[in-house]
Amino acid sequence: MPAIVLIGAQWGDEGKGKVTDLLGERVDYVVRYSGGNNAGHTVITPDGQKYALHLMPSGALSPSAMIVIGNGVVVDPKVLLSEIDGLAERGVDVSRLRISGDAHLIMPHHSALDRVVERYLGQARIGTTGRGIGPAYGDKVARMGIRLQDLLDPGILRKKLDLVLREKNQMLFKVYNRKALDVEAVAQEYLEYAERLRPYIAETRVMLWDALDRGEIVLLEGAQATMLDLDHGTYPFVTSSNPTAGGACVGAGIPPTAISKVIGVTKAYTTRVGSGPFPTELFDDNGAHLRKVGAEYGTTTGRERRCGWFDAVVARYATRLNGITDLVVTKLDVLTGLAKVPICVGYEIEGERFDDMPMTQTAFHHATPIYEEHDGWWEDISKVRSEADLPANARRYIERIEELCGTRVSVVGVGPGREENVIRHPLI
Ligand code: GDP
Ligand code: IMO
Ligand code: MG
């Protein structure tokens, strides 16, 4: 079982961090391949310690795995260093980290532009995390990006920065009325980061190929999620990378033929942070229940997450798009105590029924969910570890998700802790 991809099947925060951590002891490498510190992955280790990881792969908390930040990630060095320091202070061995020299850097002008453009958009804003993600990927595509490897050559760093700031300072100052950035001050700041990051920068592709040749297991840990994918999500209310399984090959330099399994993580209901269409969103007591019991507040920005029922159209779309072989349904425990737990099985859009995602964004904005009602359960399921011990209605709910998505549900989450799961089929 060489390479395994783990992705979010909804709009993020499905519990990818927890599932990566669950697999951490059985894999040799955990690799982040897309996004940056817009991600917030929560891991609660068996000793009850809680970690919020943004750039570091969640495998950091499994002492035996090597951890890699791939070429497809955008790296804010200040954030990464503070994460490295924070983990080291808590006794985590961070010497296992390697970062691709081809990963792009988030520079001060990226975060500044991200925030100012959002303000400028007003009501039409994306609701980004304000971490500079969009502008950093924008520069990468426009071939104006600065990469981790450029930190190792002060001359090149200054030259690239000088060129890029010529344009960005015009934008910051003349268009958005902000202070221009000083090339030398930014160069100095980044050269200091360079000294500390130097030992971690590596040719990660060859490392991963060698590991795969030795028959080792490489887990590609997705950030964000399918519906936030730049190409396949709810554009423009998406992030600026490809978090889907295809993106794992590009973002880590792994050939598609090396991937033998795709694990899709989905909540037993749905959440979304930021703007954009969300057909099953709830504005009633049920929504309040999900937010309160599920503690649905962002790990990165602390924003309230929008909550709604499980959307099987989205889950089936994610299953087919990513080639999901195993679903992990997290947070089933959060549904306990609800009399009815509806599942959205299709949409009605202007009098027409849709079983799959409609072609246009306008239609998706107008989608009204078609629900199938399921009876709820009242029993506390947080201590349940075997499927047979789940209440019959909870079992049926999972079986229905399986049927609607057309792939097996291998793990069901019943609590935030590493061991709080019902394993139906071992993932590895
Ligand atoms: P990620 O971004 O996909 O890694 O997910 P986040 O960490 O942002 O959000 C998921 C939240 O749900 C975290 O607070 C997890 O600790 C929590 N969580 C994960 N799985 C479960 C579960 O099965 N039950 C409960 N109650 N909480 C869970
Ligand atoms: P994890 O890995 C949930 C959302 C933002 C915004 C949109 C674009 O924890 O699941 P960006 O800053 O990326 O330009 O914002 O994407 N978003 C996330 N939502 N979980 C995430 O990551 C997210 N990363 C970005 O809220 O709507
Ligand atoms: Mg998250």
CSV table of C-alpha atoms and ligand atoms in Angstrom, one decimal:
chain,number,residue,atom,x,y,z
A,1,MET,CA,0.0,0.0,0.0
A,2,PRO,CA,2.4,2.7,-1.1
A,3,ALA,CA,0.7,6.2,-1.3
A,4,ILE,CA,-2.6,7.0,0.3
A,5,VAL,CA,-4.4,10.3,-0.2
A,6,LEU,CA,-6.6,11.8,2.5
A,7,ILE,CA,-9.0,14.6,1.5
A,8,GLY,CA,-11.9,16.6,2.8
A,9,ALA,CA,-15.1,15.7,1.0
A,10,GLN,CA,-17.1,18.9,2.0
A,11,TRP,CA,-16.1,22.5,2.7
A,12,GLY,CA,-13.3,21.8,5.1
A,13,ASP,CA,-12.9,21.1,8.9
A,14,GLU,CA,-14.2,17.5,8.4
A,15,GLY,CA,-11.7,16.2,10.9
A,16,LYS,CA,-8.8,15.5,8.5
A,17,GLY,CA,-6.3,16.2,11.3
A,18,LYS,CA,-7.8,13.6,13.6
A,19,VAL,CA,-7.8,10.9,10.9
A,20,THR,CA,-4.2,11.7,9.8
A,21,ASP,CA,-3.2,11.4,13.4
A,22,LEU,CA,-5.1,8.1,13.7
A,23,LEU,CA,-3.0,6.7,10.9
A,24,GLY,CA,0.2,8.4,11.9
A,25,GLU,CA,1.8,5.4,13.7
A,26,ARG,CA,1.2,3.1,10.7
A,27,VAL,CA,2.7,5.4,8.0
A,28,ASP,CA,6.3,6.4,7.3
A,29,TYR,CA,5.7,9.8,5.8
A,30,VAL,CA,2.9,12.4,6.2
A,31,VAL,CA,3.0,15.0,3.5
A,32,ARG,CA,1.0,18.3,3.1
A,33,TYR,CA,0.6,19.0,-0.6
A,34,SER,CA,-1.7,22.1,-0.9
A,35,GLY,CA,-2.8,25.2,0.9
A,36,GLY,CA,-1.0,27.0,3.6
A,37,ASN,CA,-1.8,28.3,7.0
A,38,ASN,CA,-5.4,28.9,6.0
A,39,ALA,CA,-5.7,25.3,7.3
A,40,GLY,CA,-6.5,24.5,10.9
A,41,HIS,CA,-6.2,20.8,11.8
A,42,THR,CA,-7.1,19.9,15.4
A,43,VAL,CA,-5.5,16.8,16.9
A,44,ILE,CA,-6.2,15.5,20.4
A,45,THR,CA,-3.6,12.9,21.4
A,46,PRO,CA,-4.4,10.0,23.7
A,47,ASP,CA,-2.9,11.9,26.7
A,48,GLY,CA,-5.6,14.5,26.2
A,49,GLN,CA,-3.3,17.2,24.7
A,50,LYS,CA,-4.9,19.4,22.1
A,51,TYR,CA,-2.9,20.7,19.1
A,52,ALA,CA,-4.0,23.1,16.4
A,53,LEU,CA,-1.8,22.7,13.3
A,54,HIS,CA,-1.7,25.1,10.4
A,55,LEU,CA,1.3,24.3,8.3
A,56,MET,CA,2.8,21.3,10.0
A,57,PRO,CA,1.4,18.0,8.8
A,58,SER,CA,-0.7,16.3,11.5
A,59,GLY,CA,1.7,13.4,11.4
A,60,ALA,CA,4.0,15.6,13.5
A,61,LEU,CA,2.3,14.1,16.6
A,62,SER,CA,3.2,10.5,15.6
A,63,PRO,CA,6.9,10.3,16.6
A,64,SER,CA,7.8,7.6,14.0
A,65,ALA,CA,6.6,9.4,10.8
A,66,MET,CA,8.7,11.8,8.7
A,67,ILE,CA,6.8,15.0,8.0
A,68,VAL,CA,7.0,16.8,4.7
A,69,ILE,CA,5.7,20.1,3.3
A,70,GLY,CA,5.5,19.5,-0.4
A,71,ASN,CA,6.0,21.9,-3.4
A,72,GLY,CA,2.3,22.6,-3.7
A,73,VAL,CA,2.1,24.3,-0.3
A,74,VAL,CA,2.5,28.1,0.2
A,75,VAL,CA,4.6,28.7,3.2
A,76,ASP,CA,4.5,31.7,5.5
A,77,PRO,CA,8.0,31.3,7.2
A,78,LYS,CA,7.1,33.3,10.2
A,79,VAL,CA,4.0,31.1,11.0
A,80,LEU,CA,6.0,28.0,10.3
A,81,LEU,CA,8.8,28.9,12.6
A,82,SER,CA,6.4,29.8,15.4
A,83,GLU,CA,4.7,26.5,14.9
A,84,ILE,CA,8.0,24.7,15.0
A,85,ASP,CA,8.9,26.5,18.2
A,86,GLY,CA,5.5,25.8,19.8
A,87,LEU,CA,5.7,22.1,19.0
A,88,ALA,CA,9.3,21.8,20.2
A,89,GLU,CA,8.4,23.5,23.5
A,90,ARG,CA,5.7,20.8,24.0
A,91,GLY,CA,8.3,18.1,23.4
A,92,VAL,CA,7.5,17.2,19.8
A,93,ASP,CA,10.6,16.2,17.7
A,94,VAL,CA,10.5,18.6,14.7
A,95,SER,CA,13.8,17.5,13.3
A,96,ARG,CA,11.8,15.1,11.1
A,97,LEU,CA,10.4,18.0,9.0
A,98,ARG,CA,11.5,18.5,5.4
A,99,ILE,CA,10.2,21.3,3.2
A,100,SER,CA,10.4,21.3,-0.6
A,101,GLY,CA,12.6,24.0,-2.0
A,102,ASP,CA,10.0,24.5,-4.7
A,103,ALA,CA,7.3,25.5,-2.2
A,104,HIS,CA,6.3,29.2,-2.7
A,105,LEU,CA,6.6,31.7,0.1
A,106,ILE,CA,3.9,33.9,1.5
A,107,MET,CA,5.4,37.4,1.5
A,108,PRO,CA,4.1,40.4,3.5
A,109,HIS,CA,2.5,41.9,0.4
A,110,HIS,CA,0.4,38.7,0.0
A,111,SER,CA,-1.2,39.0,3.4
A,112,ALA,CA,-1.6,42.8,3.0
A,113,LEU,CA,-3.3,42.4,-0.4
A,114,ASP,CA,-5.5,39.5,0.7
A,115,ARG,CA,-6.9,41.6,3.5
A,116,VAL,CA,-7.3,44.9,1.6
A,117,VAL,CA,-8.9,43.2,-1.4
A,118,GLU,CA,-11.5,41.5,0.8
A,119,ARG,CA,-12.3,44.9,2.4
A,120,TYR,CA,-12.6,46.4,-1.1
A,121,LEU,CA,-15.0,43.6,-2.2
A,122,GLY,CA,-17.4,44.4,0.7
A,123,GLN,CA,-20.6,42.3,0.4
A,124,ALA,CA,-19.0,40.3,-2.4
A,125,ARG,CA,-16.0,39.2,-0.4
A,126,ILE,CA,-14.9,35.6,-0.4
A,127,GLY,CA,-14.5,35.5,3.4
A,128,THR,CA,-10.9,34.4,3.1
A,129,THR,CA,-8.8,33.6,6.1
A,130,GLY,CA,-6.7,36.7,5.4
A,131,ARG,CA,-3.5,34.7,5.4
A,132,GLY,CA,-2.3,35.8,1.9
A,133,ILE,CA,-3.2,32.5,0.2
A,134,GLY,CA,-4.9,33.8,-2.9
A,135,PRO,CA,-2.2,36.4,-3.7
A,136,ALA,CA,0.6,33.9,-3.1
A,137,TYR,CA,-0.9,31.3,-5.5
A,138,GLY,CA,-1.7,34.2,-7.9
A,139,ASP,CA,2.0,35.2,-8.1
A,140,LYS,CA,3.0,31.5,-8.5
A,141,VAL,CA,0.8,31.2,-11.5
A,142,ALA,CA,1.9,34.6,-12.8
A,143,ARG,CA,5.5,33.4,-12.5
A,144,MET,CA,6.4,36.2,-10.0
A,145,GLY,CA,6.5,33.9,-6.9
A,146,ILE,CA,9.5,33.6,-4.6
A,147,ARG,CA,10.3,30.1,-3.4
A,148,LEU,CA,11.8,28.5,-0.4
A,149,GLN,CA,15.0,27.8,-2.3
A,150,ASP,CA,15.4,31.6,-3.1
A,151,LEU,CA,16.0,32.1,0.7
A,152,LEU,CA,19.3,30.3,0.2
A,153,ASP,CA,20.6,32.8,-2.2
A,154,PRO,CA,20.4,36.4,-0.8
A,155,GLY,CA,21.3,38.0,-4.2
A,156,ILE,CA,18.4,36.2,-6.0
A,157,LEU,CA,16.0,36.9,-3.1
A,158,ARG,CA,16.7,40.7,-3.2
A,159,LYS,CA,16.5,40.7,-7.0
A,160,LYS,CA,13.1,38.9,-7.1
A,161,LEU,CA,11.8,40.9,-4.3
A,162,ASP,CA,12.8,44.2,-5.9
A,163,LEU,CA,11.1,43.2,-9.1
A,164,VAL,CA,7.9,42.0,-7.5
A,165,LEU,CA,7.6,44.9,-5.1
A,166,ARG,CA,7.8,47.4,-8.0
A,167,GLU,CA,4.4,46.2,-9.1
A,168,LYS,CA,2.9,45.3,-5.6
A,169,ASN,CA,3.9,48.6,-4.1
A,170,GLN,CA,2.1,50.5,-6.8
A,171,MET,CA,-1.0,48.4,-6.0
A,172,LEU,CA,-0.8,48.8,-2.3
A,173,PHE,CA,-0.1,52.5,-2.4
A,174,LYS,CA,-1.9,53.8,-5.5
A,175,VAL,CA,-4.9,51.5,-5.7
A,176,TYR,CA,-5.5,50.6,-2.0
A,177,ASN,CA,-4.0,53.6,-0.3
A,178,ARG,CA,-1.7,51.4,1.9
A,179,LYS,CA,1.9,51.9,2.9
A,180,ALA,CA,4.5,50.6,0.4
A,181,LEU,CA,6.9,47.8,1.6
A,182,ASP,CA,10.6,48.4,1.8
A,183,VAL,CA,12.6,45.9,-0.2
A,184,GLU,CA,15.6,45.8,2.1
A,185,ALA,CA,13.5,45.5,5.3
A,186,VAL,CA,11.6,42.5,3.8
A,187,ALA,CA,14.8,40.9,2.5
A,188,GLN,CA,16.4,41.2,5.9
A,189,GLU,CA,13.4,39.7,7.7
A,190,TYR,CA,13.3,36.8,5.3
A,191,LEU,CA,17.0,36.2,5.4
A,192,GLU,CA,16.7,35.7,9.1
A,193,TYR,CA,14.0,33.2,8.6
A,194,ALA,CA,16.3,31.5,6.0
A,195,GLU,CA,19.0,30.8,8.6
A,196,ARG,CA,16.5,28.9,10.7
A,197,LEU,CA,14.7,27.1,7.9
A,198,ARG,CA,17.9,26.1,6.0
A,199,PRO,CA,18.2,22.6,7.7
A,200,TYR,CA,14.7,21.7,6.7
A,201,ILE,CA,14.8,22.6,3.0
A,202,ALA,CA,15.2,19.5,0.9
A,203,GLU,CA,14.6,17.8,-2.4
A,204,THR,CA,11.5,16.1,-1.1
A,205,ARG,CA,10.4,14.5,-4.4
A,206,VAL,CA,13.4,12.1,-4.5
A,207,MET,CA,12.9,11.4,-0.8
A,208,LEU,CA,9.4,10.3,-1.4
A,209,TRP,CA,10.2,8.3,-4.5
A,210,ASP,CA,12.9,6.4,-2.6
A,211,ALA,CA,10.5,5.8,0.3
A,212,LEU,CA,7.9,4.4,-2.2
A,213,ASP,CA,10.6,2.2,-3.8
A,214,ARG,CA,11.4,0.8,-0.4
A,215,GLY,CA,7.7,-0.1,0.0
A,216,GLU,CA,7.1,2.5,2.7
A,217,ILE,CA,3.7,4.2,3.2
A,218,VAL,CA,3.3,7.8,2.3
A,219,LEU,CA,0.2,9.5,3.5
A,220,LEU,CA,-0.7,12.7,1.6
A,221,GLU,CA,-2.7,14.9,4.0
A,222,GLY,CA,-5.1,17.2,2.3
A,223,ALA,CA,-6.0,20.6,3.6
A,224,GLN,CA,-9.2,22.5,2.8
A,225,ALA,CA,-11.6,20.3,0.8
A,226,THR,CA,-13.3,19.3,-2.4
A,227,MET,CA,-15.9,22.1,-2.5
A,228,LEU,CA,-13.1,24.6,-1.9
A,229,ASP,CA,-11.1,23.3,-4.8
A,230,LEU,CA,-10.1,26.1,-7.3
A,231,ASP,CA,-11.4,24.1,-10.3
A,232,HIS,CA,-14.0,21.8,-8.8
A,233,GLY,CA,-15.5,23.8,-5.9
A,234,THR,CA,-18.0,26.6,-5.6
A,235,TYR,CA,-15.9,29.1,-7.6
A,236,PRO,CA,-15.2,31.9,-6.8
A,237,PHE,CA,-16.0,31.0,-3.2
A,238,VAL,CA,-13.1,28.6,-3.0
A,239,THR,CA,-9.4,28.6,-2.0
A,240,SER,CA,-6.7,29.1,-4.6
A,241,SER,CA,-5.2,25.6,-4.8
A,242,ASN,CA,-6.3,22.1,-5.7
A,243,PRO,CA,-7.0,20.2,-2.4
A,244,THR,CA,-8.6,17.3,-4.3
A,245,ALA,CA,-6.9,14.0,-4.9
A,246,GLY,CA,-5.5,15.0,-8.3
A,247,GLY,CA,-3.8,17.9,-6.6
A,248,ALA,CA,-1.9,15.5,-4.3
A,249,CYS,CA,0.2,14.2,-7.3
A,250,VAL,CA,1.1,17.7,-8.4
A,251,GLY,CA,1.6,19.2,-4.9
A,252,ALA,CA,3.9,16.4,-3.7
A,253,GLY,CA,5.5,15.2,-7.0
A,254,ILE,CA,4.0,11.7,-6.6
A,255,PRO,CA,3.0,9.8,-9.7
A,256,PRO,CA,-0.7,8.9,-10.0
A,257,THR,CA,0.1,5.2,-10.3
A,258,ALA,CA,1.6,5.2,-6.8
A,259,ILE,CA,-1.7,6.0,-5.2
A,260,SER,CA,-3.6,2.9,-4.0
A,261,LYS,CA,-6.2,4.4,-1.7
A,262,VAL,CA,-8.1,7.7,-1.3
A,263,ILE,CA,-9.7,8.3,2.1
A,264,GLY,CA,-12.5,10.9,2.0
A,265,VAL,CA,-13.3,12.6,5.3
A,266,THR,CA,-16.8,14.0,5.8
A,267,LYS,CA,-18.8,15.1,8.8
A,268,ALA,CA,-22.1,13.4,9.5
A,269,TYR,CA,-23.6,16.8,8.8
A,270,THR,CA,-22.1,19.8,6.9
A,271,THR,CA,-20.3,23.0,7.9
A,272,ARG,CA,-18.8,25.9,5.9
A,273,VAL,CA,-16.7,29.0,6.9
A,274,GLY,CA,-16.7,32.1,4.7
A,275,SER,CA,-19.1,33.1,1.9
A,276,GLY,CA,-20.7,31.0,-0.8
A,277,PRO,CA,-23.7,28.8,-1.6
A,278,PHE,CA,-24.6,26.1,0.9
A,279,PRO,CA,-28.0,24.5,0.1
A,280,THR,CA,-28.5,22.6,3.4
A,281,GLU,CA,-27.6,25.5,5.7
A,282,LEU,CA,-29.8,25.7,8.8
A,283,PHE,CA,-30.8,28.9,10.5
A,284,ASP,CA,-33.0,27.3,13.2
A,285,ASP,CA,-32.6,25.4,16.5
A,286,ASN,CA,-31.1,22.4,14.7
A,287,GLY,CA,-28.4,24.6,13.2
A,288,ALA,CA,-27.8,26.0,16.7
A,289,HIS,CA,-27.6,22.4,18.1
A,290,LEU,CA,-24.9,21.4,15.5
A,291,ARG,CA,-22.8,24.5,16.2
A,292,LYS,CA,-23.1,24.2,20.0
A,293,VAL,CA,-22.6,20.4,20.4
A,294,GLY,CA,-20.1,20.2,17.5
A,295,ALA,CA,-18.2,23.3,18.8
A,296,GLU,CA,-18.3,24.7,15.3
A,297,TYR,CA,-15.9,27.6,15.5
A,298,GLY,CA,-12.9,27.9,13.1
A,299,THR,CA,-9.5,26.5,14.3
A,300,THR,CA,-7.7,29.2,12.3
A,301,THR,CA,-9.9,32.4,12.5
A,302,GLY,CA,-12.3,31.5,15.4
A,303,ARG,CA,-15.2,32.4,13.1
A,304,GLU,CA,-18.6,30.7,13.6
A,305,ARG,CA,-19.0,27.9,11.1
A,306,ARG,CA,-22.2,27.8,9.2
A,307,CYS,CA,-24.0,24.5,9.9
A,308,GLY,CA,-26.4,22.3,8.0
A,309,TRP,CA,-27.6,18.8,7.3
A,310,PHE,CA,-25.6,16.1,5.4
A,311,ASP,CA,-25.6,16.7,1.7
A,312,ALA,CA,-25.3,13.5,-0.2
A,313,VAL,CA,-25.2,15.2,-3.5
A,314,VAL,CA,-21.9,16.9,-2.4
A,315,ALA,CA,-20.6,13.7,-0.8
A,316,ARG,CA,-21.3,11.7,-4.0
A,317,TYR,CA,-19.7,14.4,-6.1
A,318,ALA,CA,-16.6,14.3,-3.9
A,319,THR,CA,-16.5,10.5,-4.0
A,320,ARG,CA,-16.5,10.3,-7.8
A,321,LEU,CA,-14.2,13.3,-8.3
A,322,ASN,CA,-11.6,12.1,-5.9
A,323,GLY,CA,-12.1,8.3,-6.5
A,324,ILE,CA,-12.7,7.9,-2.8
A,325,THR,CA,-12.2,4.2,-1.7
A,326,ASP,CA,-13.0,4.7,2.0
A,327,LEU,CA,-15.1,7.3,3.7
A,328,VAL,CA,-14.6,8.4,7.2
A,329,VAL,CA,-17.8,9.9,8.7
A,330,THR,CA,-16.8,12.1,11.7
A,331,LYS,CA,-18.9,13.7,14.4
A,332,LEU,CA,-21.8,11.2,14.4
A,333,ASP,CA,-22.0,11.8,18.2
A,334,VAL,CA,-23.0,15.4,17.4
A,335,LEU,CA,-26.3,14.2,15.9
A,336,THR,CA,-27.3,12.4,19.2
A,337,GLY,CA,-30.5,13.9,20.7
A,338,LEU,CA,-32.1,15.1,17.5
A,339,ALA,CA,-35.5,13.7,16.8
A,340,LYS,CA,-35.0,13.7,13.0
A,341,VAL,CA,-31.8,13.7,11.0
A,342,PRO,CA,-32.6,14.5,7.4
A,343,ILE,CA,-30.2,13.7,4.5
A,344,CYS,CA,-30.3,15.8,1.4
A,345,VAL,CA,-30.6,13.4,-1.5
A,346,GLY,CA,-31.1,15.8,-4.4
A,347,TYR,CA,-31.9,19.4,-5.3
A,348,GLU,CA,-34.9,21.1,-6.7
A,349,ILE,CA,-33.9,24.0,-9.0
A,350,GLU,CA,-36.5,26.0,-10.7
A,351,GLY,CA,-39.0,23.1,-10.8
A,352,GLU,CA,-36.4,20.5,-11.9
A,353,ARG,CA,-34.9,17.7,-9.9
A,354,PHE,CA,-31.1,17.3,-9.8
A,355,ASP,CA,-29.5,14.2,-8.3
A,356,ASP,CA,-26.0,15.5,-9.2
A,357,MET,CA,-24.4,18.9,-8.9
A,358,PRO,CA,-25.9,21.3,-11.4
A,359,MET,CA,-23.7,22.7,-14.2
A,360,THR,CA,-23.8,26.4,-13.2
A,361,GLN,CA,-23.0,28.3,-10.0
A,362,THR,CA,-26.2,30.3,-10.5
A,363,ALA,CA,-28.3,27.1,-10.4
A,364,PHE,CA,-26.4,25.9,-7.3
A,365,HIS,CA,-27.2,29.2,-5.6
A,366,HIS,CA,-30.9,28.5,-6.2
A,367,ALA,CA,-30.8,24.8,-5.1
A,368,THR,CA,-33.5,23.8,-2.6
A,369,PRO,CA,-32.6,20.5,-0.9
A,370,ILE,CA,-34.8,17.5,-1.2
A,371,TYR,CA,-34.7,15.7,2.1
A,372,GLU,CA,-35.1,12.1,3.2
A,373,GLU,CA,-36.1,12.0,6.9
A,374,HIS,CA,-34.3,9.6,9.2
A,375,ASP,CA,-35.3,8.9,12.9
A,376,GLY,CA,-32.7,10.0,15.4
A,377,TRP,CA,-31.3,8.4,18.5
A,378,TRP,CA,-30.8,9.5,22.1
A,379,GLU,CA,-28.2,7.1,23.4
A,380,ASP,CA,-24.7,8.5,24.2
A,381,ILE,CA,-22.5,6.9,21.5
A,382,SER,CA,-19.2,8.4,22.5
A,383,LYS,CA,-18.0,5.2,24.2
A,384,VAL,CA,-19.2,2.9,21.4
A,385,ARG,CA,-16.3,1.2,19.5
A,386,SER,CA,-18.1,-1.5,17.6
A,387,GLU,CA,-20.7,-1.1,14.9
A,388,ALA,CA,-23.0,-3.6,16.7
A,389,ASP,CA,-23.2,-1.3,19.7
A,390,LEU,CA,-24.5,1.7,17.7
A,391,PRO,CA,-28.2,2.4,18.1
A,392,ALA,CA,-30.1,0.9,15.1
A,393,ASN,CA,-31.0,4.4,13.8
A,394,ALA,CA,-27.4,5.5,13.8
A,395,ARG,CA,-26.4,2.4,12.0
A,396,ARG,CA,-29.1,2.9,9.4
A,397,TYR,CA,-28.0,6.5,8.9
A,398,ILE,CA,-24.4,5.4,8.2
A,399,GLU,CA,-25.6,2.6,5.8
A,400,ARG,CA,-27.7,5.2,3.9
A,401,ILE,CA,-24.7,7.5,3.5
A,402,GLU,CA,-22.7,4.5,2.2
A,403,GLU,CA,-25.5,3.7,-0.3
A,404,LEU,CA,-25.9,7.3,-1.5
A,405,CYS,CA,-22.2,7.8,-2.0
A,406,GLY,CA,-21.6,4.4,-3.6
A,407,THR,CA,-18.5,3.7,-1.5
A,408,ARG,CA,-17.9,2.1,1.9
A,409,VAL,CA,-17.8,4.0,5.2
A,410,SER,CA,-14.8,2.5,6.9
A,411,VAL,CA,-14.6,4.6,10.0
A,412,VAL,CA,-17.2,6.5,12.0
A,413,GLY,CA,-16.1,9.2,14.5
A,414,VAL,CA,-17.9,9.4,17.8
A,415,GLY,CA,-15.6,11.9,19.6
A,416,PRO,CA,-12.6,14.1,19.0
A,417,GLY,CA,-10.0,11.8,20.5
A,418,ARG,CA,-7.7,9.6,18.5
A,419,GLU,CA,-9.4,6.4,19.7
A,420,GLU,CA,-12.9,7.7,19.6
A,421,ASN,CA,-14.0,5.8,16.5
A,422,VAL,CA,-16.0,2.8,15.3
A,423,ILE,CA,-13.8,1.0,12.8
A,424,ARG,CA,-15.9,-0.9,10.3
A,425,HIS,CA,-13.0,-1.7,7.9
A,426,PRO,CA,-9.3,-1.0,8.8
A,427,LEU,CA,-7.9,1.9,6.7
A,428,ILE,CA,-4.5,0.4,6.5
B,1,GDP,P1,-9.8,19.5,9.8
B,1,GDP,O1,-9.5,20.9,9.3
B,1,GDP,O2,-10.4,18.7,8.7
B,1,GDP,O3,-8.6,18.8,10.3
B,1,GDP,O4,-10.8,19.7,11.0
B,1,GDP,P2,-10.8,20.7,12.2
B,1,GDP,O5,-9.8,20.2,13.2
B,1,GDP,O6,-10.7,22.1,11.7
B,1,GDP,O7,-12.3,20.5,12.7
B,1,GDP,C1,-12.8,19.3,13.2
B,1,GDP,C2,-13.2,19.4,14.6
B,1,GDP,O8,-13.9,18.3,15.0
B,1,GDP,C3,-12.0,19.4,15.6
B,1,GDP,O9,-12.3,20.2,16.7
B,1,GDP,C4,-11.9,18.0,16.0
B,1,GDP,O10,-11.3,17.8,17.3
B,1,GDP,C5,-13.3,17.6,16.0
B,1,GDP,N1,-13.6,16.2,15.7
B,1,GDP,C6,-13.1,15.4,14.8
B,1,GDP,N2,-13.7,14.2,14.8
B,1,GDP,C7,-14.7,14.2,15.7
B,1,GDP,C8,-15.7,13.3,16.1
B,1,GDP,O11,-15.9,12.2,15.6
B,1,GDP,N3,-16.6,13.8,17.1
B,1,GDP,C9,-16.5,15.0,17.6
B,1,GDP,N4,-17.3,15.3,18.6
B,1,GDP,N5,-15.5,15.9,17.3
B,1,GDP,C10,-14.6,15.5,16.3
B,2,IMO,P1,-9.0,23.1,6.8
B,2,IMO,O1,-7.7,22.5,6.2
B,2,IMO,C1,-12.5,25.6,6.2
B,2,IMO,C2,-12.1,28.8,3.2
B,2,IMO,C3,-12.2,30.3,3.8
B,2,IMO,C4,-12.8,31.0,2.6
B,2,IMO,C5,-12.2,30.3,1.4
B,2,IMO,C6,-11.0,31.0,0.8
B,2,IMO,O2,-8.9,23.4,8.2
B,2,IMO,O3,-10.2,22.2,6.4
B,2,IMO,P2,-8.5,31.3,1.7
B,2,IMO,O4,-7.9,32.0,2.9
B,2,IMO,O5,-8.0,29.9,1.5
B,2,IMO,O6,-8.2,32.2,0.4
B,2,IMO,O7,-10.1,31.3,1.9
B,2,IMO,O8,-11.7,29.0,1.9
B,2,IMO,N1,-11.1,28.0,3.9
B,2,IMO,C7,-11.4,27.0,4.8
B,2,IMO,N2,-12.6,26.6,5.3
B,2,IMO,N3,-11.4,24.9,6.4
B,2,IMO,C8,-10.2,25.2,5.9
B,2,IMO,O9,-9.1,24.5,6.0
B,2,IMO,C9,-10.2,26.3,5.0
B,2,IMO,N4,-9.2,26.9,4.3
B,2,IMO,C10,-9.8,27.9,3.6
B,2,IMO,O10,-13.0,30.3,4.9
B,2,IMO,O11,-14.2,30.7,2.6
B,3,MG,MG,-9.9,22.9,9.9
